[in-house]
Coordinates of C-alpha atoms in Angstrom, one line a residue:
X1 CA 0.5 -0.1 -0.1
X2 CA 1.9 3.3 -0.9
X3 CA 0.1 7.1 0.4
X4 CA 0.2 8.9 -2.6
X5 CA -0.3 12.5 -1.0
X6 CA 2.4 14.3 1.3
X7 CA 3.9 12.7 3.5
X8 CA 4.4 15.0 6.7
X9 CA 0.3 14.8 6.1
X10 CA 0.9 11.6 8.0
X11 CA 4.3 11.9 10.0
X12 CA 2.4 13.3 13.3
X13 CA -0.3 10.7 13.2
X14 CA -1.6 8.6 16.2
X15 CA -4.4 6.6 15.0
X16 CA -5.0 3.8 12.3
X17 CA -7.8 1.4 12.0
X18 CA -8.3 -0.6 9.2
X19 CA -11.6 -2.7 8.5
X20 CA -12.4 -6.1 5.9
X21 CA -16.2 -6.0 5.1
X22 CA -18.0 -8.6 2.8
X23 CA -21.5 -8.3 1.4
X24 CA -24.0 -11.0 3.2
X25 CA -26.7 -12.9 1.5
X26 CA -28.5 -10.1 1.3
X27 CA -26.1 -7.8 -0.1
X28 CA -25.3 -6.3 2.9
X29 CA -21.7 -5.2 4.3
X30 CA -20.4 -7.7 7.2
X31 CA -16.8 -7.3 9.2
X32 CA -15.1 -9.5 8.9
X33 CA -11.6 -8.7 10.7
X34 CA -11.0 -5.3 11.9
X35 CA -7.1 -4.0 13.5
X36 CA -6.3 -0.2 15.5
X37 CA -3.7 1.4 16.2
X38 CA -3.7 4.2 19.0
X39 CA -0.3 5.6 20.1
X40 CA 0.4 8.7 22.6
X41 CA 3.5 9.4 20.4
X42 CA 3.3 9.1 16.9
X43 CA 2.7 6.0 14.4
X44 CA 4.9 4.9 11.5
X45 CA 2.0 4.5 9.1
X46 CA 3.8 3.6 6.3
X47 CA 5.3 0.1 8.8
X48 CA 1.9 -0.3 10.4
X49 CA 0.5 -0.7 7.0
X50 CA 2.4 -3.5 5.9
X51 CA 0.8 -5.5 8.1
X52 CA -2.0 -5.7 5.6
X53 CA 0.2 -7.7 3.4
X54 CA -0.5 -11.4 4.1
X55 CA -2.8 -12.9 6.9
X56 CA -3.2 -16.7 7.8
X57 CA -6.2 -18.6 9.6
X58 CA -8.3 -21.4 8.5
X59 CA -11.6 -21.6 6.4
X60 CA -14.9 -21.9 7.7
X61 CA -17.0 -24.3 5.5
X62 CA -18.8 -21.7 4.0
X63 CA -15.6 -19.9 2.6
X64 CA -14.0 -23.0 1.2
X65 CA -17.5 -22.9 -0.9
X66 CA -17.0 -19.4 -2.2
X67 CA -15.5 -18.6 -5.8
X68 CA -14.2 -15.4 -6.9
X69 CA -17.5 -13.8 -7.2
X70 CA -18.4 -14.4 -4.0
X71 CA -16.3 -12.1 -3.3
X72 CA -17.1 -9.3 -5.3
X73 CA -18.1 -6.2 -2.8
X74 CA -15.1 -6.9 -0.8
X75 CA -13.8 -3.9 0.3
X76 CA -10.9 -2.0 2.8
X77 CA -11.9 0.9 5.0
X78 CA -8.8 2.6 6.6
X79 CA -9.3 5.6 9.2
X80 CA -6.6 7.4 10.2
X81 CA -5.5 10.8 11.7
X82 CA -3.6 13.6 10.1
X83 CA -0.7 16.0 11.3
X84 CA -3.2 18.0 12.1
X85 CA -5.1 15.5 13.9
X86 CA -8.2 15.7 11.3
X87 CA -10.2 11.8 11.1
X88 CA -9.4 10.5 7.4
X89 CA -10.9 7.7 5.6
X90 CA -10.6 5.9 2.5
X91 CA -12.6 3.2 1.2
X92 CA -10.7 0.2 -1.2
X93 CA -12.3 -2.3 -3.3
X94 CA -10.5 -5.5 -3.6
X95 CA -11.0 -8.1 -6.2
X96 CA -9.5 -11.6 -6.8
X97 CA -7.0 -12.0 -9.3
X98 CA -5.9 -16.0 -9.0
X99 CA -6.9 -18.4 -7.2
X100 CA -4.6 -20.8 -6.0
X101 CA -6.0 -24.1 -5.2
X102 CA -4.4 -27.3 -2.8
X103 CA -4.1 -30.2 -5.7
X104 CA -5.5 -33.0 -3.0
X105 CA -8.5 -30.9 -2.9
X106 CA -11.5 -32.6 -4.4
X107 CA -14.2 -29.9 -6.0

C-alpha cells in the first residue's frame, strides 16, 4: 500500500484502523476483520500498514465453497488521523485475480 499524498500529512498520526468487509447474503456489508492502532506518540503508518499484505487463518466451511464471484463487493476501509489530528477515511475495493487451489482438494 502506498500513500499518494504528501508524506508529512501522516508523520504525526496517533490513530489508524482498518476493517475488511464482505457482502452477506442480503448484499449488506459485514465486517470480517479489523485492526486498530493508537499511540500517544507517532505511529509509523507506512510500516503499520505493511501488515495488510498477508494474513492466515483456517477457512470456515462456507468459505471453502465460495468462488471469486462470491467475494465481489469486498472492500477495505481505512481510517487514520493526519498531522492536524483530523480523521480521514478511504475505501479500497478488493478483487480476486487468481485462485490458488490445493491439488489435493476435490471439487
